[in-house]
XYZ file of C-alpha atoms in Angstrom:
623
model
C 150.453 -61.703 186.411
C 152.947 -58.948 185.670
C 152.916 -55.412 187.247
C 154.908 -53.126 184.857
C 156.146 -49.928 186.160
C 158.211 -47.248 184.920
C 158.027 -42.970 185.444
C 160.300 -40.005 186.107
C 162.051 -38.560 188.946
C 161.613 -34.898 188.736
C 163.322 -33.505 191.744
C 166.741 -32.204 191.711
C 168.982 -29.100 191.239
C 169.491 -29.748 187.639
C 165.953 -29.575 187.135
C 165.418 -26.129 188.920
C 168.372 -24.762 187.596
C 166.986 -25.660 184.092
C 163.303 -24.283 185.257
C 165.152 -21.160 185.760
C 166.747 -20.458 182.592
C 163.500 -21.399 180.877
C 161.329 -18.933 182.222
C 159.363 -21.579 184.554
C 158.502 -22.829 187.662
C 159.989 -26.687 188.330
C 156.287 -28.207 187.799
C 155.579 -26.549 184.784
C 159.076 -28.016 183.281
C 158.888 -31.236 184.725
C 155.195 -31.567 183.329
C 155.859 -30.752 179.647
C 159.034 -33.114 179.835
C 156.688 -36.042 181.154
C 153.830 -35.244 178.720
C 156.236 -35.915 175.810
C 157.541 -39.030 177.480
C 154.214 -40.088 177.991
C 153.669 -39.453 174.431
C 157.501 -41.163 173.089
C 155.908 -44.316 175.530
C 152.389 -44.348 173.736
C 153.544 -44.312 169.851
C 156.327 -46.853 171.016
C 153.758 -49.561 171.910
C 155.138 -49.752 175.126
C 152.718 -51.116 177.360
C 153.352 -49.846 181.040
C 150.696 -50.624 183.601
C 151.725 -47.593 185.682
C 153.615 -44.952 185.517
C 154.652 -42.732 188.739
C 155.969 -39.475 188.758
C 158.328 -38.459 191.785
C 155.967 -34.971 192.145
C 152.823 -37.518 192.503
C 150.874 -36.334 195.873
C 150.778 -39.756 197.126
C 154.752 -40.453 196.389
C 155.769 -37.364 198.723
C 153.428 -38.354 201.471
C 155.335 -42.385 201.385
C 158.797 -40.831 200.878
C 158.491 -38.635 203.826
C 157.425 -41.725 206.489
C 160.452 -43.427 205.154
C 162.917 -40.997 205.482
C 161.313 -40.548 208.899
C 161.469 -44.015 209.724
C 165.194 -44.166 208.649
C 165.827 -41.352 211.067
C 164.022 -42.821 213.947
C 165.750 -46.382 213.384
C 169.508 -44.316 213.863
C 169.872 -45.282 209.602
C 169.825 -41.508 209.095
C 171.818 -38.819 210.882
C 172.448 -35.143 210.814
C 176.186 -33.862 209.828
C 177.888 -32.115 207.165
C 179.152 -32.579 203.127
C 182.077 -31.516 202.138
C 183.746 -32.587 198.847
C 182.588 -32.570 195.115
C 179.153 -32.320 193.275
C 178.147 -33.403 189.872
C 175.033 -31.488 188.830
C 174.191 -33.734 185.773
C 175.025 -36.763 187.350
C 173.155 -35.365 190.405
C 176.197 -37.444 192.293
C 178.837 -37.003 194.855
C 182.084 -37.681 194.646
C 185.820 -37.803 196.458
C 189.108 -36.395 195.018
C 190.078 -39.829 194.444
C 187.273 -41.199 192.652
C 187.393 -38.278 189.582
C 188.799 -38.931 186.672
C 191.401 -36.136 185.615
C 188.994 -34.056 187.739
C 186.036 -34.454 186.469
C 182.997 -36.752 186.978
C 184.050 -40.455 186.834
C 180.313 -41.225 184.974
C 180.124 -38.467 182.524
C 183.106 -36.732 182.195
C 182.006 -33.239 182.927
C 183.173 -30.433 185.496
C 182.398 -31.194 189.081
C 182.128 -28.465 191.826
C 183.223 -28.132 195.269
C 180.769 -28.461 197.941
C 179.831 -28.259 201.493
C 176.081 -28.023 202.879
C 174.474 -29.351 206.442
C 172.840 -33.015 204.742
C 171.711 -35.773 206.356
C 173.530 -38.861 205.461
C 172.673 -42.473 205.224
C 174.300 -45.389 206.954
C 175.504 -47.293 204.308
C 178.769 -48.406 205.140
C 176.917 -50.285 207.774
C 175.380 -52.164 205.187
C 178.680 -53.208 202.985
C 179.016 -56.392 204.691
C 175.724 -57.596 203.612
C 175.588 -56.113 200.235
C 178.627 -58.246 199.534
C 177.155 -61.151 200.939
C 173.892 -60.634 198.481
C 176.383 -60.734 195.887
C 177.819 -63.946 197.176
C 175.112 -65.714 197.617
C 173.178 -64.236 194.516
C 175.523 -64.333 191.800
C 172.667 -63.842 189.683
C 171.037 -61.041 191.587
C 173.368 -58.107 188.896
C 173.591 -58.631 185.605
C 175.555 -58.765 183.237
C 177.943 -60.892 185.479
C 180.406 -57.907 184.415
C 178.304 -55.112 185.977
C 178.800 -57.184 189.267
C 182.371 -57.617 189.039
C 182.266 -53.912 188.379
C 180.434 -53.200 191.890
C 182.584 -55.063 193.755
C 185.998 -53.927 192.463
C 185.274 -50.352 191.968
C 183.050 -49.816 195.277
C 182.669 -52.540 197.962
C 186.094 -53.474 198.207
C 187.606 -49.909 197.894
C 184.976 -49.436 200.967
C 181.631 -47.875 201.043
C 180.928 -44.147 202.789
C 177.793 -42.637 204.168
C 175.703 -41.583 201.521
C 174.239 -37.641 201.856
C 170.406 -38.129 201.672
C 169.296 -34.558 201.957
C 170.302 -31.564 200.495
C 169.411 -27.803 201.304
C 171.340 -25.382 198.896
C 168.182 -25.903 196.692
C 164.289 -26.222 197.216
C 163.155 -28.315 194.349
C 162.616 -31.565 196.298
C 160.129 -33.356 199.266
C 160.575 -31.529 202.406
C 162.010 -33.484 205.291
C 159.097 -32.432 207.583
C 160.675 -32.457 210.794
C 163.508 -30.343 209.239
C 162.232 -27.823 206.650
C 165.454 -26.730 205.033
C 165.864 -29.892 203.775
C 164.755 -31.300 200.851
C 165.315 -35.452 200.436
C 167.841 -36.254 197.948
C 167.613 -38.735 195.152
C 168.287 -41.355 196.504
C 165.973 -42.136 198.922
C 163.405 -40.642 197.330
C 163.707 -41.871 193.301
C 164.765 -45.214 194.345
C 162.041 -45.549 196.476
C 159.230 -45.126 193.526
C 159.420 -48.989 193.036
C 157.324 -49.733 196.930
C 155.789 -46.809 196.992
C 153.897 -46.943 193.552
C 152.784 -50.375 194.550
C 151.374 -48.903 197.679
C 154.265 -48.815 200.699
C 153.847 -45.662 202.347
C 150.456 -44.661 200.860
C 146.934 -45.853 200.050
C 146.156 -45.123 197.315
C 147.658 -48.396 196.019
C 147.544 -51.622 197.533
C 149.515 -54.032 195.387
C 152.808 -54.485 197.826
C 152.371 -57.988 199.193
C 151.197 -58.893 195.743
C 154.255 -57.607 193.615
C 157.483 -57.148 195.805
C 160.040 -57.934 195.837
C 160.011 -57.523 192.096
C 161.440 -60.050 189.917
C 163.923 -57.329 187.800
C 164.164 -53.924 187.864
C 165.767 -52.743 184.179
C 168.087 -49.642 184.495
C 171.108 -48.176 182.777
C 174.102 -49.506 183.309
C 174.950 -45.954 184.605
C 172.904 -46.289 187.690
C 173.508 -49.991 188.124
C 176.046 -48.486 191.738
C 172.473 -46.767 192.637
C 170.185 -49.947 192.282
C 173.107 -52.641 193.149
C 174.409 -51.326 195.844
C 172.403 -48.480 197.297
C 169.109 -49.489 196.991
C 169.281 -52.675 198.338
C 170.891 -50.923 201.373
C 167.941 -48.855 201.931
C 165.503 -51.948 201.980
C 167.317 -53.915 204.271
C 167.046 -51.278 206.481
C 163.684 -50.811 206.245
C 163.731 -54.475 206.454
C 162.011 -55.176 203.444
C 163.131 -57.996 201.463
C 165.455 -56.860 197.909
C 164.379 -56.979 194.261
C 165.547 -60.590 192.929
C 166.790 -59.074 189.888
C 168.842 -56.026 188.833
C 170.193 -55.593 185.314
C 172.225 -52.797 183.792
C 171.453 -52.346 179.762
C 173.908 -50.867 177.595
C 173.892 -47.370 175.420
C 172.841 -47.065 172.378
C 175.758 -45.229 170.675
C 176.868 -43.479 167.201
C 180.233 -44.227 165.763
C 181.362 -41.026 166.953
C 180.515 -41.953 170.335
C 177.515 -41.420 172.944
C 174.966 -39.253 171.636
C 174.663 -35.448 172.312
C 172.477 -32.610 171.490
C 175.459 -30.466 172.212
C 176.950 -32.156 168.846
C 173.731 -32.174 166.924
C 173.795 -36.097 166.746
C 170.583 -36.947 168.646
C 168.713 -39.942 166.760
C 164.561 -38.958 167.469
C 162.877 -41.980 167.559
C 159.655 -40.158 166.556
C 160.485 -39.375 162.831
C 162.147 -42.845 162.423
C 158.862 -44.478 164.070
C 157.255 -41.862 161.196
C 159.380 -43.159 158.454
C 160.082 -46.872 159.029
C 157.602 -47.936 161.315
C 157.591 -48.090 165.155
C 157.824 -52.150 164.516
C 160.584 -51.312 162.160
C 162.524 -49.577 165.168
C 161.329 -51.692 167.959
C 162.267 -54.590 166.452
C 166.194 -52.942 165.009
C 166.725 -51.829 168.863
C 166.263 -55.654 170.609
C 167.569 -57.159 167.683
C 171.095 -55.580 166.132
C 173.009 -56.065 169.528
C 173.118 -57.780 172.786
C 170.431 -56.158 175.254
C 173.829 -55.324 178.141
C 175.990 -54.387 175.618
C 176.100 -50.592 173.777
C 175.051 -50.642 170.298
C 176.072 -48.633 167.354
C 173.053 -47.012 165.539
C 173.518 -45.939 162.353
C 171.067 -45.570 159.109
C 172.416 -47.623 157.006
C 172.339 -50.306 160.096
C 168.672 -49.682 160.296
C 168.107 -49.791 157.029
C 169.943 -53.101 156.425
C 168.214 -54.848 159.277
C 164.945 -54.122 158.055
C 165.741 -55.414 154.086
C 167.407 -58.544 155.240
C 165.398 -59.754 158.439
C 161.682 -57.657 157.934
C 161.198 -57.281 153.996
C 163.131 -60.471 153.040
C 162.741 -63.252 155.356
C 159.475 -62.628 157.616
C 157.810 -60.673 155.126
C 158.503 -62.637 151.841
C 157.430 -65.679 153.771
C 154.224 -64.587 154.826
C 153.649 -62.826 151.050
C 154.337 -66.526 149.669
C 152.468 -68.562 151.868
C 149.403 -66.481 151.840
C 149.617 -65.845 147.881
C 149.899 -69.605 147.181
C 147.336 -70.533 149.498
C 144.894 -67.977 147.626
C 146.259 -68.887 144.416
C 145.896 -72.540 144.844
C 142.970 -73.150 147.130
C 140.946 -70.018 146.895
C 142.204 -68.876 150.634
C 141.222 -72.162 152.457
C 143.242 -75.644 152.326
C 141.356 -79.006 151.910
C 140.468 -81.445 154.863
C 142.821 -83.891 152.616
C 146.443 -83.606 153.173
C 150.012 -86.124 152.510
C 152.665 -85.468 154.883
C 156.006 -86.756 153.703
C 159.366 -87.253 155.345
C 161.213 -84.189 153.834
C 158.442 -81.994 156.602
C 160.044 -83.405 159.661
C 162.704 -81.132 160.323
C 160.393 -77.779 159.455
C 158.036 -79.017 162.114
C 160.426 -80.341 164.200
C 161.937 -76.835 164.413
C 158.774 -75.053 164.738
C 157.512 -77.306 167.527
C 160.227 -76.700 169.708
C 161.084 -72.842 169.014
C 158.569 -71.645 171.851
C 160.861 -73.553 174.552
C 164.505 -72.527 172.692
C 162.736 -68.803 172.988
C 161.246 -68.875 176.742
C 164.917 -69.636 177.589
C 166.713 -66.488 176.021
C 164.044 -64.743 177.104
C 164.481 -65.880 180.604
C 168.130 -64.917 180.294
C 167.097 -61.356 178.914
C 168.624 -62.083 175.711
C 166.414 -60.590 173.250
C 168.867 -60.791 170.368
C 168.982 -64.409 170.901
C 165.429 -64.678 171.385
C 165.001 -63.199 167.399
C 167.738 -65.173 166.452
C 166.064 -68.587 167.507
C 162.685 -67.518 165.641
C 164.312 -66.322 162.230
C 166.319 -69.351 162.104
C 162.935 -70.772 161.508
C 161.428 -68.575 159.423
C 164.577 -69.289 157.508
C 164.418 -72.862 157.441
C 160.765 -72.343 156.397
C 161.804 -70.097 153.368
C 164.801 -73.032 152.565
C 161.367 -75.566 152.420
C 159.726 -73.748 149.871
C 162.324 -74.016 147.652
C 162.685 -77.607 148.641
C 159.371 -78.562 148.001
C 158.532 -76.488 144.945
C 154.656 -75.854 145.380
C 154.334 -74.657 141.764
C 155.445 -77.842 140.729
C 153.044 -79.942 142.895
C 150.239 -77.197 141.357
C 150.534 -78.369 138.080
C 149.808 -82.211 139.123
C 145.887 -83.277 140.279
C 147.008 -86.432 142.613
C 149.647 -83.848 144.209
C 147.595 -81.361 145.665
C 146.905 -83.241 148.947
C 150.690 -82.688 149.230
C 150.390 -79.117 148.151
C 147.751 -78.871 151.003
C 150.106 -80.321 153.250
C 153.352 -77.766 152.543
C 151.314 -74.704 152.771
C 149.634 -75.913 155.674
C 153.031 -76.615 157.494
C 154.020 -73.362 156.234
C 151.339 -71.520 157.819
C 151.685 -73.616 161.137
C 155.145 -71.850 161.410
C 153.826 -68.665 160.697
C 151.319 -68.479 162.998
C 154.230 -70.065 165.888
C 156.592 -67.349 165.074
C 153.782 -64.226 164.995
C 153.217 -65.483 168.381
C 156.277 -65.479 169.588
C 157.108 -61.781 167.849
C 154.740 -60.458 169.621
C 156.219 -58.601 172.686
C 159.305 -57.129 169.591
C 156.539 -55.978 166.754
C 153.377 -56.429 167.945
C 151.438 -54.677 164.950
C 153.133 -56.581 162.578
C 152.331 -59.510 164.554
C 148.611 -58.657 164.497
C 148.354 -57.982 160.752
C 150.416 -61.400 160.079
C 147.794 -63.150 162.563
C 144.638 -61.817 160.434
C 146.412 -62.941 157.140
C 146.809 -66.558 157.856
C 143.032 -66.374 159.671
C 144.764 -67.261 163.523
C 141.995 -65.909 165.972
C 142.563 -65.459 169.746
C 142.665 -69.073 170.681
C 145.487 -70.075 167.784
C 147.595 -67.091 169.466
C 147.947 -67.816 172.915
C 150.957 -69.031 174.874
C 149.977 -72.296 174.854
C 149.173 -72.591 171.489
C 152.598 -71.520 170.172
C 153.996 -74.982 171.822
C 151.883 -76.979 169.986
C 152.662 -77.817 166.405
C 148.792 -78.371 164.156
C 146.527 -76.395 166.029
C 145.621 -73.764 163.209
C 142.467 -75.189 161.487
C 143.091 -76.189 158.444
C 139.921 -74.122 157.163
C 141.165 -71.625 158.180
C 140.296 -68.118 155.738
C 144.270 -67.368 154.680
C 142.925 -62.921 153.596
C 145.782 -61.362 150.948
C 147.362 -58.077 152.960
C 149.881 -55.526 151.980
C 153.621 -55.970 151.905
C 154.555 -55.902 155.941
C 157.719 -54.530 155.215
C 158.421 -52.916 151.745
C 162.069 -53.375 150.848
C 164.114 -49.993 150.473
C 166.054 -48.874 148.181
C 169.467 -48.534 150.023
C 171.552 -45.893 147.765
C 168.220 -43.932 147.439
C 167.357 -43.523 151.080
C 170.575 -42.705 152.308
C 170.811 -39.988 149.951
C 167.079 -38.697 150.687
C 168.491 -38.301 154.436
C 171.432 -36.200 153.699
C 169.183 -34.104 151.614
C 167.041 -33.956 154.933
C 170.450 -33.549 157.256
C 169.580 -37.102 158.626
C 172.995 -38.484 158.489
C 174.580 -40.562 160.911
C 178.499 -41.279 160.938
C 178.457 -44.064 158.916
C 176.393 -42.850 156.362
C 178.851 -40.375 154.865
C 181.322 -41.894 152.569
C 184.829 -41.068 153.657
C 187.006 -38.948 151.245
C 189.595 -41.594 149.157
C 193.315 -40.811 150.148
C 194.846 -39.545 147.173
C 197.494 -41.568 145.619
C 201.225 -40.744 146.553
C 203.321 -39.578 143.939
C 206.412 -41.678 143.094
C 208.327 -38.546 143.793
C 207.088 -38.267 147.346
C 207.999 -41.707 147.941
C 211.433 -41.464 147.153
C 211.548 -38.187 149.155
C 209.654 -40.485 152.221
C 212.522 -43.015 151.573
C 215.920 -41.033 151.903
C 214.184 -39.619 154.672
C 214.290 -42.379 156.592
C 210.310 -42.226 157.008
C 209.894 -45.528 155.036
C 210.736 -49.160 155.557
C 212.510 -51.093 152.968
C 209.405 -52.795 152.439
C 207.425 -49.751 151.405
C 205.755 -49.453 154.180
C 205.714 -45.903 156.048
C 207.548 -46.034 160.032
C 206.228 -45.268 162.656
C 207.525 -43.983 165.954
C 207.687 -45.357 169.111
C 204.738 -42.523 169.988
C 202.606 -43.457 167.065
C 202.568 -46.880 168.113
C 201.713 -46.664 171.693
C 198.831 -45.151 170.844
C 197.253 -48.495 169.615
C 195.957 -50.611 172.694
C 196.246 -54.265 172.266
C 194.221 -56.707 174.124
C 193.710 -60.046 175.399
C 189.847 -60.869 174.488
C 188.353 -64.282 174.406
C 185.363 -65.349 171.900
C 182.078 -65.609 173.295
C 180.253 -66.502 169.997
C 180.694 -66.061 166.273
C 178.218 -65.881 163.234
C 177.935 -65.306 159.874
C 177.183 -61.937 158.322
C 174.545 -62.699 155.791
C 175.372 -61.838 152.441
C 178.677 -61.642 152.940
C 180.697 -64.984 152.590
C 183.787 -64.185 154.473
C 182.463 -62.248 157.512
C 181.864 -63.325 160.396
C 180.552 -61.053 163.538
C 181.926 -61.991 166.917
C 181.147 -61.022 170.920
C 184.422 -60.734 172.324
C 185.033 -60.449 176.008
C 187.538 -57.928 176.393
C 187.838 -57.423 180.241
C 185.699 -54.114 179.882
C 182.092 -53.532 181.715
C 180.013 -55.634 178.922
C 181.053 -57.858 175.381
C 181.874 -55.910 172.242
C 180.904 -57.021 168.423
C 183.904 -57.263 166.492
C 183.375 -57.988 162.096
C 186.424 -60.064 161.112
C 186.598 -61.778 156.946
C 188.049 -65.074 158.168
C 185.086 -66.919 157.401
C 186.752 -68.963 154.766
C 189.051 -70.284 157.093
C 187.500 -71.645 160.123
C 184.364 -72.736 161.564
C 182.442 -70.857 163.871
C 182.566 -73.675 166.264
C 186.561 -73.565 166.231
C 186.643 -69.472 167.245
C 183.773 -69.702 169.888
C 185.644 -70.142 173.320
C 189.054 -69.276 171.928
C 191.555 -66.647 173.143
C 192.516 -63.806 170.490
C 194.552 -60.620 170.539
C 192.158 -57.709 169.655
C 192.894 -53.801 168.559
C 190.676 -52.466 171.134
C 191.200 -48.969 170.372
C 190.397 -49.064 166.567
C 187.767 -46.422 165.543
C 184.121 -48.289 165.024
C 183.194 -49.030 161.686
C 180.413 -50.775 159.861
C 180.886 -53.709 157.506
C 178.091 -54.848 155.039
C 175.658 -53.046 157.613
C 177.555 -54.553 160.886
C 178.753 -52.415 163.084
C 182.348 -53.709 164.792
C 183.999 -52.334 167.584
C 187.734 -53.460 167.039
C 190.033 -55.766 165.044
C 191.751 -59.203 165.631
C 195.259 -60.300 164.190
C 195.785 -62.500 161.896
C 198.573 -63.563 159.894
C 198.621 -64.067 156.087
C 200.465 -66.942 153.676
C 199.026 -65.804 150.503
C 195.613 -64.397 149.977
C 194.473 -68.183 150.574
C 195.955 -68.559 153.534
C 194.920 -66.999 156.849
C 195.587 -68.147 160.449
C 194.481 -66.022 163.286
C 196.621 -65.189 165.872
C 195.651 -67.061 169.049
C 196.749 -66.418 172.617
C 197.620 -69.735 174.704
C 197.482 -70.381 178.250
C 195.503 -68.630 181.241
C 195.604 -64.989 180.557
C 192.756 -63.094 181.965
C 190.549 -61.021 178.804
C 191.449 -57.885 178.886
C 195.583 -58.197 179.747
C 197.080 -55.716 178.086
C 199.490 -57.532 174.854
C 202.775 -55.860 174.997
């Protein structure tokens, strides 16, 4: 039973200030925004059961008895602002908390102000936001975003929070006090109870849905749902969400993305040219769901050869093909199973549980991980058991039955299982191997041997039709489609011996040919302390390995280091490293990595990392 509920808050100064320059009133702007969000949400597949809008009739009408009831409880109080304003950020802020004098979130001018607001207790409430956190050391994640919370806000102190606003109209009218309009936060925050009914009736799902079991936010407005929100429901003494987790950004090498620099990624014409599983599927899977992510072509591209066209979808292709080929579409009643099957179905029997418990955790990458290490195991069996060998012999083919059946088992437990990440795909892969509605359930993707084994196995088109790497990328320059790691930086030319000897009685070269730096040029590198969280291989690439590092920062970072040759995965994971952290993102056979670790070389077969011993906290600076 699962209520999902997302929307828009379309109130603000931004947004009248934008109406403005447009040429429009605030509701006409607002409405053509949300009709191409409503759009973006439809061809996405993304399945909300409700969607409020802030301007919604029956919204105003709840957000005007709570800031009432606020007021009458002594929560809310009348006085005056006076300090800085982020119009973007739609924030306030103190001297102390800009950064070089500009908007600690997103770095852009702030501007003095001073209005008559009415402000919100919520220092009265730091006490027991801190105690939630105590208590509930689940209740933010990632565990960083909380440590984030408490260092940056709670303990520094928390101040009365301005809850009104009147130097603009776009907003709800606080309707014992017309010149007020009710600020964000009391009335965006508020969409989650008053969309389910609190406040209104034209819903009436409250007592059936709160508190809600995770609200899913940026991790830029993790402060507003960690810290004020919950303050605003304990004093309406309602009980708090149980979950609150911050995702990351999804980032270019060059940064965050911008439409002032031209390097906005629409996920309409990449739905249009890849396919919105294609996408759905690259976003969930390439990096952890609370870290940022790089996003880059040739990243996109790469994911989709090696995990969509070569391991799901020649699987499925195989199966299917030798099943028509060899039994006409349906396997025979009479089947051997043999010894060398028990760790296929072993695997495949158990990958619903390993899966409920990433999912549980929210980590989606995991989640895929656990279900293609299956569908690679299942690719490994074909070539194990060879059923174009066991074709050619009459008393085999109740062991060919057998193989193809298990093959098909683990295809229909994994389409299952895909189905919330590519849910098309899923559907298509379901009619192939002749699953209907009662092979695809929950329950059924527990259970090893519950697709018939009459079942009508249909041919179908390639799910995912490999591309052409060198071709594609050069068809989206042509188009001005380029991302940053798409263009091919420019060689450095050679040095002349000339200018090396120049470079040398200078004084601008080491005696072991190496250029010098100075003492400038080398502070510029930051050095960290940054501790392994987990290490894998890069596929198709046999001495890279891709690591989460925790590098004292707000979430992990992916890191691509070629020291696979040298040590086990199992002998990095937990270990303490020292980590460039300031080294310009690059991508390595399609990886993205966000930083470099030392290591020392004996030879070129010879390579020991350098290690940091002792208790040092990830994230001390390495001097």
């Amino acid at each position: 039973d699962v209520m999902f509920l997302t929307g828009t808050d379309e109130h603000g100064q931004k947004i009248e200030e934008k109406a403005r320059a447009a040429g429009q009133t605030p509701q006409e702007f607002v409405d053509q925004i949300v009709a191409g969000i409503q759009s973006l949400w439809k061809l996405m597949n993304i399945s909300n059961d409700r969607f409020i809008r802030t301007t919604d009739p029956y919204h105003v009408q709840s957000i005007q008895k709570i800031f009432r009831q606020l007021y009458e409880k002594g929560d809310i109080y009348k006085s005056t602002y006076k300090g800085k304003y982020c119009t973007p950020c739609e924030s306030f802020w103190t001297e102390t908390q800009l950064v070089d004098g500009k908007c600690p979130d997103c770095g852009r001018e702030v501007i003095d102000a001073e209005e008559e607001a009415y402000f919100f207790r919520l220092s009265s409430y730091a006490d027991r936001i801190m105690k939630l956190f105590q208590e509930q050391p689940d209740f933010l994640e990632p565990a960083s975003r909380m440590n984030e919370m408490i260092n940056n806000f709670l303990k520094p102190g928390l101040q009365d929070l301005a809850v009104s606003r009147t130097s603009f109209t776009w907003g709800i009218p606080v309707d014992f006090d017309p010149g007020h309009v009710v600020y964000v936060w009391v009335d965006a925050l508020s969409n989650y109870i008053t969309a389910l009914g609190y406040g209104n009736d034209t819903y009436h799902d409250f007592d059936r849905y709160w508190p809600a079991d995770v609200h899913f936010v940026g991790k830029e407005i993790t402060r507003f749902h960690s810290i004020i929100w919950p303050a605003l429901l304990m004093a309406l003494d309602l009980p708090v969400p149980k979950k609150v987790f911050g995702h990351g950004w999804l980032l270019l090498e060059g940064g965050k993305m911008s439409k002032s620099k031209g390097n906005v990624v629409d996920p309409v014409v990449l739905s249009k040219r890849y396919g919105v599983d294609a996408l759905r599927y690259f976003l969930l899977r390439e990096f952890p769901f609370g870290s940022d992510g790089v996003f880059s072509n040739e990243l996109l591209i790469s994911r989709i050869n090696s995990d969509l066209a070569n391991d799901l979808g020649n699987l499925v292709s195989r199966t299917t093909a030798m099943v028509l080929k060899y039994f006409d579409g349906k396997l025979p009643a009479e089947q051997r199973r043999e010894d060398a099957d028990g760790e296929l179905i072993s695997m495949a029997s158990g990958l619903r549980d390993a899966f409920e418990a990433q999912m549980e955790k929210f980590a989606f990458q995991n989640a895929l991980m656990e279900i293609f290490r299956v569908i690679s195991r299942a690719n490994k069996y074909i070539d194990e058991t060879a059923p174009w060998t066991l074709a050619k012999r009459e008393e085999d083919r109740p062991r060919l039955a057998r193989v193809l059946y298990n093959l098909l088992e683990t295809i229909r437990i994994c389409s299952c299982l895909l189905t919330p990440f590519i849910p098309e795909t899923s559907e298509k892969i379901r009619q192939q191997i002749g699953a209907g509605e009662k092979e695809t359930s929950w329950a059924a993707a527990g259970a090893f041997g519950v697709l018939p084994a009459a079942a009508s196995v249909q041919k179908g088109e390639a799910l995912f039709p490999r591309i052409d790497m060198k071709q594609e990328l050069m068809e989206l320059e042509a188009n001005g489609m380029t991302t940053v790691s798409d263009k091919t930086a420019p060689e450095k030319a050679e040095e002349k011996p000339e200018e090396k000897a120049k470079a040398a009685e200078a004084g601008t070269e080491s005696p072991e040919g190496v250029a010098l730096v100075g003492i400038e040029d080398f502070a510029k590198i930051s050095f960290k302390v940054a501790k392994i969280l987990s290490c894998e291989p890069v596929k198709k690439a046999k001495k890279l390995y891709k690591l989460m590092v925790d590098a004292g920062e707000a979430e992990p970072r992916q890191i691509v280091s070629g020291i696979a040759p040298w040590y086990q995965p199992e002998e990095l994971t937990g270990r303490q490293i020292v980590l460039v952290s300031n080294l310009k993102p690059a991508t390595l056979c399609g990886v993205a990595s966000q930083g470099m670790l030392l290591a020392a070389s004996n030879g070129e077969n010879d390579v020991r990392v350098l290690f940091v011993d002792g208790d040092v906290a990830p994230g001390s600076r390495v001097r």
